[in-house]
Structure formats: structure tokens, C-alpha cells
Coordinates of C-alpha atoms and ligand atoms in Angstrom, one line a residue:
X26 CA 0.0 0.0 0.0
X27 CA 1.1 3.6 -0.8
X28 CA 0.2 6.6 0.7
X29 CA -0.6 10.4 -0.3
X30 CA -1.3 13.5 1.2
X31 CA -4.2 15.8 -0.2
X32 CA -4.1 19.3 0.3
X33 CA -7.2 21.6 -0.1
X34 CA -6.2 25.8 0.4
X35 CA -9.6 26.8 1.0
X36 CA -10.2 30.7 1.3
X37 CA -10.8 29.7 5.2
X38 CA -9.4 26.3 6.0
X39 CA -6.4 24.3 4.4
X40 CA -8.2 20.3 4.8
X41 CA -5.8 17.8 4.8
X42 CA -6.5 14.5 4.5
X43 CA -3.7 10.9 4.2
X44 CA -5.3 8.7 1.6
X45 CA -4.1 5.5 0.4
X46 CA -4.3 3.6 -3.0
X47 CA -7.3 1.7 -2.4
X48 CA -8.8 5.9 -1.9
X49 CA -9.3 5.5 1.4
X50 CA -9.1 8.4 3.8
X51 CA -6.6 7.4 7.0
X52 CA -6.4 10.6 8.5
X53 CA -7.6 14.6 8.0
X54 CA -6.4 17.6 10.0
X55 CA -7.9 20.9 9.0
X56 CA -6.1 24.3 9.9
X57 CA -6.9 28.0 9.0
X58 CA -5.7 29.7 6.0
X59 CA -3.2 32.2 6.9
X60 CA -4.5 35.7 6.2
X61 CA -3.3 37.8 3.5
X62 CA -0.3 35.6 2.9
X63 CA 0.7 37.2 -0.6
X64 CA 4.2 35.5 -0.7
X65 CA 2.6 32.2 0.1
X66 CA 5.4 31.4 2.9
X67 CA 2.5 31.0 5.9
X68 CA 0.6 28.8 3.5
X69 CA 3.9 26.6 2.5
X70 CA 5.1 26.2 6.4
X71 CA 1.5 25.1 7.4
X72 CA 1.3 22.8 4.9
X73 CA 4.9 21.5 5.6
X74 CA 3.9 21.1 8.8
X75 CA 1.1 19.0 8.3
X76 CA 3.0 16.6 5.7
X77 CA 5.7 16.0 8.4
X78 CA 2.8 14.9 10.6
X79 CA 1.5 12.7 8.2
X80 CA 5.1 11.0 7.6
X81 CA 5.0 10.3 11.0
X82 CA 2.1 7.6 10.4
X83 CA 2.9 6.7 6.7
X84 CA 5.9 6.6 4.3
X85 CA 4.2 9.8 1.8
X86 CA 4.8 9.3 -2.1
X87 CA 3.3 12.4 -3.2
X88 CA 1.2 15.5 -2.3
X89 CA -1.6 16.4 -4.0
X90 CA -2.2 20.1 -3.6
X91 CA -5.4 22.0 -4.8
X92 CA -5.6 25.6 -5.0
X93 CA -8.8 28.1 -5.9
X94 CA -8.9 30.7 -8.8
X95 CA -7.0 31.3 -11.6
X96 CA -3.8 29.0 -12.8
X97 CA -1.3 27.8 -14.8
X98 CA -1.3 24.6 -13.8
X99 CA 1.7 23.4 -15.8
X100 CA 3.9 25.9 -14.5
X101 CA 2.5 25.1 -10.7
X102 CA 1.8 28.6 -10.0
X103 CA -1.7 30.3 -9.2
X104 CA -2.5 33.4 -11.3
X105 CA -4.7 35.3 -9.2
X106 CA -7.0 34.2 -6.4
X107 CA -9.2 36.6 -5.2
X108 CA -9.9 34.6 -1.7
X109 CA -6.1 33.9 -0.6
X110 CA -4.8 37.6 -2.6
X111 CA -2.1 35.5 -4.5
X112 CA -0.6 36.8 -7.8
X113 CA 1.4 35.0 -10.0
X114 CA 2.6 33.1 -7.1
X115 CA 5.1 29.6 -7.6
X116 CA 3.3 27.8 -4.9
X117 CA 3.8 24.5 -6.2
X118 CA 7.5 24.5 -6.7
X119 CA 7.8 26.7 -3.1
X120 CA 5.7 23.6 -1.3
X121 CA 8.2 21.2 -3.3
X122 CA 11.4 23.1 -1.9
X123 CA 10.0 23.0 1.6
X124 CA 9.2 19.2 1.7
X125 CA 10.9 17.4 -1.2
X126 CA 8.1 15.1 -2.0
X127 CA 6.7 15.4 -5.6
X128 CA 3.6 17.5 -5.6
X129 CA 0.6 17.6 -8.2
X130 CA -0.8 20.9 -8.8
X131 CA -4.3 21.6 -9.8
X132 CA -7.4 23.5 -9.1
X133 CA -10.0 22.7 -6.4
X134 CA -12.5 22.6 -8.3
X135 CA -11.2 20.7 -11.6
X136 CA -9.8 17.9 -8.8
X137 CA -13.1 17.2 -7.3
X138 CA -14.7 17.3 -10.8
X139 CA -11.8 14.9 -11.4
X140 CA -13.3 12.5 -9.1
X141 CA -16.9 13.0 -9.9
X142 CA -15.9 11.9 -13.2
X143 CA -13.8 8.7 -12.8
X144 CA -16.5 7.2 -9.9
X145 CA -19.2 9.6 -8.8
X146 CA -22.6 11.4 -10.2
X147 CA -21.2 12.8 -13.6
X148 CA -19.5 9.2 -14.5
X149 CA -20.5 8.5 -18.2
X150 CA -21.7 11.9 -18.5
X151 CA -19.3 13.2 -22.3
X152 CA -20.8 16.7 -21.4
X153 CA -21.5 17.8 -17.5
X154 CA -20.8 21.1 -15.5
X155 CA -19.9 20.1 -11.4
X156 CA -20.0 23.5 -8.9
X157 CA -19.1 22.9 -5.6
X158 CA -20.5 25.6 -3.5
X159 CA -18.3 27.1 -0.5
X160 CA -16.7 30.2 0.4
X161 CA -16.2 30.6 -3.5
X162 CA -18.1 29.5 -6.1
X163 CA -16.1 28.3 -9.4
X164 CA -17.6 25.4 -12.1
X165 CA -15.4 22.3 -14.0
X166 CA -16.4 22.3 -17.4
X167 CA -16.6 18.9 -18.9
X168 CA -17.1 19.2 -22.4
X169 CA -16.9 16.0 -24.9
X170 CA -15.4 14.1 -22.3
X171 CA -12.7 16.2 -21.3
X172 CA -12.2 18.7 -18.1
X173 CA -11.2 22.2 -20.5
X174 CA -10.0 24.9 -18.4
X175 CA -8.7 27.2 -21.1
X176 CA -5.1 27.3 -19.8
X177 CA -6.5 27.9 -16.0
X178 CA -8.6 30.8 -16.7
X179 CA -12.1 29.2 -17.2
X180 CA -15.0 28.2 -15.0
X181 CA -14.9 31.2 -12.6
X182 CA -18.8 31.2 -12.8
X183 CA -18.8 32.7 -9.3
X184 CA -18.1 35.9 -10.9
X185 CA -21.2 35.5 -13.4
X186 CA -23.6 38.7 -13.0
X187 CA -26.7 37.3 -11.3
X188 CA -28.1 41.4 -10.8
X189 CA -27.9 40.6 -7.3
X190 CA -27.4 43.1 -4.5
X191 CA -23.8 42.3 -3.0
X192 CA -20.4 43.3 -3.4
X193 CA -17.9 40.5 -4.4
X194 CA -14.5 39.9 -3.7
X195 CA -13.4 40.8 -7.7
X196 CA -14.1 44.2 -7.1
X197 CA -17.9 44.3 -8.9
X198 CA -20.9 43.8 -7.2
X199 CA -23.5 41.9 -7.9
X200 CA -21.8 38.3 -8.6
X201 CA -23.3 34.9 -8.3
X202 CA -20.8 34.3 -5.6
X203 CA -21.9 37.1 -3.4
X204 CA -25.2 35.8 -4.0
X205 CA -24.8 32.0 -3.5
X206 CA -21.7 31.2 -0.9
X207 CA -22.0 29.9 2.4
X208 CA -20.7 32.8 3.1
X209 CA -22.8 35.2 1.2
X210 CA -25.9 33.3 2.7
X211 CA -24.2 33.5 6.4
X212 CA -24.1 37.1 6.0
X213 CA -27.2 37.7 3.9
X214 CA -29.2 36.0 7.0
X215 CA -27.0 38.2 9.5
X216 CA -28.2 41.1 7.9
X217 CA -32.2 40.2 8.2
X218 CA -32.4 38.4 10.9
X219 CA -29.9 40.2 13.1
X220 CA -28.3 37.0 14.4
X221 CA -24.7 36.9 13.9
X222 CA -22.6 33.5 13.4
X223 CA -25.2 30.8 11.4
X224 CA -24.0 28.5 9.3
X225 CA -25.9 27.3 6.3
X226 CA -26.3 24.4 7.7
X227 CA -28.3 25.7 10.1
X228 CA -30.1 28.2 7.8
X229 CA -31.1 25.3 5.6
X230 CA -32.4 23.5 8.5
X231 CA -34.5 26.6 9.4
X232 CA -35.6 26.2 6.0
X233 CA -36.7 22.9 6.4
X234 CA -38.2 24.2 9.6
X235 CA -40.1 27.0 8.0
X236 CA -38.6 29.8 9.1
X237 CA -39.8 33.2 7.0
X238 CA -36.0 34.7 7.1
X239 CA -34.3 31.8 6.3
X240 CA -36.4 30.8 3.5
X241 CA -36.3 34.4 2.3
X242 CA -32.5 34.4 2.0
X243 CA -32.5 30.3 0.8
X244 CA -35.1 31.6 -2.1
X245 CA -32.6 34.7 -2.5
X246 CA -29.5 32.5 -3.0
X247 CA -31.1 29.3 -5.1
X248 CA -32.5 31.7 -7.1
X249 CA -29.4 33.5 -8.2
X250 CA -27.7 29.9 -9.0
X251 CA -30.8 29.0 -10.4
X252 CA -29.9 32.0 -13.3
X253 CA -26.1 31.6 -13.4
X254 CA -27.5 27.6 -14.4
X255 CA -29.7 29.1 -16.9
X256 CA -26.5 30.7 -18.8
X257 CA -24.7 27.6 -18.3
X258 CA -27.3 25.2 -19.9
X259 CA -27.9 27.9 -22.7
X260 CA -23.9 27.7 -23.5
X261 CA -22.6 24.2 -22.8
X262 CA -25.7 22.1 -22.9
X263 CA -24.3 19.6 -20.1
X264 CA -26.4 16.3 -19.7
X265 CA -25.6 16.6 -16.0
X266 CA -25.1 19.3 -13.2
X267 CA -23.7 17.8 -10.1
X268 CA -23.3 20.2 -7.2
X269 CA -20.8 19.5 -4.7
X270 CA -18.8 22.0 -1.6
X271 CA -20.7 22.2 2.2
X272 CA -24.0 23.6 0.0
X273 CA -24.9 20.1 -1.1
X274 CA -25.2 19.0 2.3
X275 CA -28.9 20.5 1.5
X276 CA -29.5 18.0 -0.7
X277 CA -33.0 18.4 -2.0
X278 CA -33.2 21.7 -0.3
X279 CA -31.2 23.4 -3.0
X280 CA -31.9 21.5 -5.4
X281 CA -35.3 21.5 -5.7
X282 CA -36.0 25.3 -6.0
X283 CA -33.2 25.0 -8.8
X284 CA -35.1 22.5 -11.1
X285 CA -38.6 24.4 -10.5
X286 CA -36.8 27.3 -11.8
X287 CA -35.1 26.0 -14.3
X288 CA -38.2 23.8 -15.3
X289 CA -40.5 26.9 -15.7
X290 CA -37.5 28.7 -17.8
X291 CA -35.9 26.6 -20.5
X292 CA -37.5 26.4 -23.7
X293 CA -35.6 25.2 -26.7
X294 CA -32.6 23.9 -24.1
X295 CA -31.6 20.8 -23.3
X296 CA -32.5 20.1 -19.7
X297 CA -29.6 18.5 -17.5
X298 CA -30.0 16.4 -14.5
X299 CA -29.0 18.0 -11.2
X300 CA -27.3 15.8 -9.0
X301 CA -25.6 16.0 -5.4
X302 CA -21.7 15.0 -5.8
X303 CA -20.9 11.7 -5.3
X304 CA -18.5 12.1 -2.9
X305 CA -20.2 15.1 -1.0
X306 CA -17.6 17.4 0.6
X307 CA -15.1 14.9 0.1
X308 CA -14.9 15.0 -3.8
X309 CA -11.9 17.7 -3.5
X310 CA -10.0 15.2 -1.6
X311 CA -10.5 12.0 -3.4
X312 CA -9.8 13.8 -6.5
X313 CA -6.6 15.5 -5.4
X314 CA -5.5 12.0 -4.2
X315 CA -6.1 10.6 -7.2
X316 CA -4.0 13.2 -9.1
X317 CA -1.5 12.7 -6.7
X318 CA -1.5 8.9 -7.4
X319 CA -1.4 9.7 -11.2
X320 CA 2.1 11.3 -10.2
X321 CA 3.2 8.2 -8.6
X322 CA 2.4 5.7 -11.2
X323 CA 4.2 8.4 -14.3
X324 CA 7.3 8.5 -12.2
X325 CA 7.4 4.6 -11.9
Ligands
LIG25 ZN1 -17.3 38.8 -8.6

């Protein structure tokens, strides 16, 4: 048996997870992103830090490590991420210097698409469109059977204009990500109800509940995602819309309003399954260790 580590830079946590080669997950530790870390040297020692914890339990032959916004994955270095403030930063080859274990670079979201792909809800699918929903909000494009990224700087549907209210991280307002986050929805509910510090997990249980502000802000937030789909569908006609990221923890919850919408809307389009990922939260992680794995077997 061999063993990786997967690494997930999330715009709040950094989830780390030892996986073996059957894909099972061993281990996780989860620790916050370092704030405002432009050079990336916070973000390199905690991740260095949790690898040597790892090696501790397991001989490591690689480290996946997934990163959010815009890349060049090739050259291992993130273009711009609006979330972690990083420009044209080398991360992968400054992670590689500080732990000397080969490391395989790609983008959070492509990964966990990677994953749904190979074993989970948009297997078989030639054309699909996954969107994990967290902090951020970015979509893998699966188009005639392959993940295309446009050299790194595609899928950033977070940053689709929704005409919503909010301002957004990129500078504009009124983005499907300050619309349809966790976070967005945390502080869209702060902001009517008064109550500071709900998760959506507890605003979609309000929902369930029938709770008149949570279901206000729920209806607020689905329906944004429900038009940024619209756009989607229009473009890339995908047979299959898997949604993935702490969101799909709703399950029916989101998706329901999503497919009334969407029902009542499309005409001439064709209309895609939505599905719940596979592998839940965990798609990022299985996918990163599967990448990681791929690294093993072309160095053999
Ligand atoms: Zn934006």
C-alpha cells in the first residue's frame, strides 16, 4: 500500500486528508488559512507542517495540492485568487522546496470534478458542469469528455452577474458568488435576521423548519444559482449538473428550487440532470489523491 497527502487551500481552511491507494481516507487535520499571505510562505510552512505529521504515520509518495482561482497549472503557480490575494505566485515548486516530495498541482475545483468523473454522479456523463458551493463559487467544465479549463482561466462562474445586491470579492458587485456562498448566505441572514454567526447548515435547517427569514435568503441565494444555471445550460448544454462543496449538504433543499426554476424557464434547451456530488464534501480530496496517485504511477 502507498500513501498520499491531499491538500485543499480553502479561502478559510487548508483540509488535509492521508489517503491510500485503495482511496481510502486514513487521517484529516484541517487548519486556517493564513490571512493575507501574498508571498505564500504561511501557506507553505503550514502545509509543511502538516505533511511531516502525516510521515510520522505513513511513508508519503506524493502530495496532491489544490488551489482556488485562476492557474497555470503546468507551470505550478496560481495566477490570481481573489480569496487567498495571491498573484502570480510559484506555490507548487515553493511547497516542493520545503518538503521534497513530488507534488501535483491543480485547481480545487477541476480535482473534485476529477473525481466525480472517474466514480461519482457525472460518470458516463461526455458533457457535465460540477459546482461545488463554498466560500467561493467556481464550475469544471466537462465538455466532450474532457475537463477544459482554457489554460487555468475558465469556469470562474462565481463571478457570473446574477443582478444581485452584493459586493464581491473581484471588485464588482453583484456576482453569483456574493449571491450564493456559504458565506454570502451566512451574511445575507445576518443582515435580516440580526443574528450573527449561522452556518448554512443551520439556515437550511430553518428552512426545512419554516422559518420566514431563512427561507427568504434560501429563495434569494437558489435563485441567483438557479440563473447563473440558466447561462450555463444555454452555453454548454451539459447532460448533467452535479453540485458539490458544504451547500450540497442540503441535498434536496437546494436543489429542488433549482429545477422548479429551471423547469419553468428553458425552452428550446436541453435540460440537464442536477445531482448532489458523489462524494459530497469529500470529492476535493478523493480527487486530489487521485491526481497525486497519477504522479506516482508516471514516475514509476
Ligand atoms: Zn465577482
Amino acid at each position: 500500500m502507498s500513501y498520499v497527502v491531499a491538500v485543499d487551500v480553502g479561502g478559510t481552511e487548508i483540509k488535509s486528508a492521508l489517503v491510500d491507494s485503495d482511496f481510502n481516507v486514513i487521517a484529516t487535520t484541517t487548519a486556517p488559512t493564513p490571512k493575507a499571505d501574498s508571498t505564500g510562505a504561511e501557506t507553505v510552512k503550514t502545509i509543511a507542517a502538516i505533511v511531516l505529521e502525516f510521515a510520522k504515520q505513513q511513508s508519503i509518495s506524493a502530495v496532491g495540492l489544490v488551489v482556488p482561482g485562476a492557474l497555470d497549472e503546468p507551470a505550478g503557480t496560481s495566477r490570481w485568487s481573489g480569496n487567498l490575494q495571491w498573484n502570480n505566485l510559484p506555490i507548487r515548486d515553493l511547497l516542493h522546496a520545503a518538503i521534497n516530495i513530488p507534488v501535483a498541482f491543480s485547481h480545487d475545483v477541476r480535482t473534485a470534478a476529477v473525481a466525480e468523473m472517474r466514480n461519482g454522479a457525472a460518470k458516463g456523463a461526455r458533457n457535465a458542469i460540477f459546482i461545488p458551493v463554498g466560500t467561493g463559487i467556481a464550475a469544471a467544465l466537462i465538455i466532450d469528455g474532457e475537463i477544459r479549463s482554457a489554460e487555468g482561466f475558465a469556469g470562474e462562474i462565481g463571478h457570473i452577474d446574477v443582478n444581485g445586491k452584493y459586493p464581491c470579492v473581484c471588485g464588482k458587485s453583484g456576482c453569483l458568488e456574493a449571491a450564493s456562498s456559504t458565506l454570502a448566505i451566512s451574511k445575507a441572514y445576518e443582515a435580516q435576521s440580526g443574528k450573527t454567526g449561522t452556518t448554512t447548515e443551520e439556515i437550511y435547517r430553518l428552512v426545512t423548519a419554516g422559518d420566514a427569514v431563512a427561507t427568504q435568503v434560501w429563495n434569494d441565494a437558489t435563485a441567483a444559482m438557479a440563473r447563473a444555471c440558466e447561462t450555463l445550460i444555454t452555453i454548454l448544454a451539459p447532460e448533467v449538473i452535479v453540485f458539490g462543496g458544504g451547500l450540497s449538504n442540503a441535498g434536496e433543499t437546494f436543489l429542488k428550487p433549482i429545477r422548479d426554476y429551471l423547469d419553468s424557464t428553458l425552452t428550446f434547451q436541453r435540460k440537464p440532470r442536477l445531482e448532489i456530488a458523489h462524494y459530497g464534501a469529500k470529492a476535493g480530496t478523493i480527487g486530489c489523491a487521485m491526481l497525486a496517485f497519477d504522479l506516482v504511477k508516471a514516475a514509476k
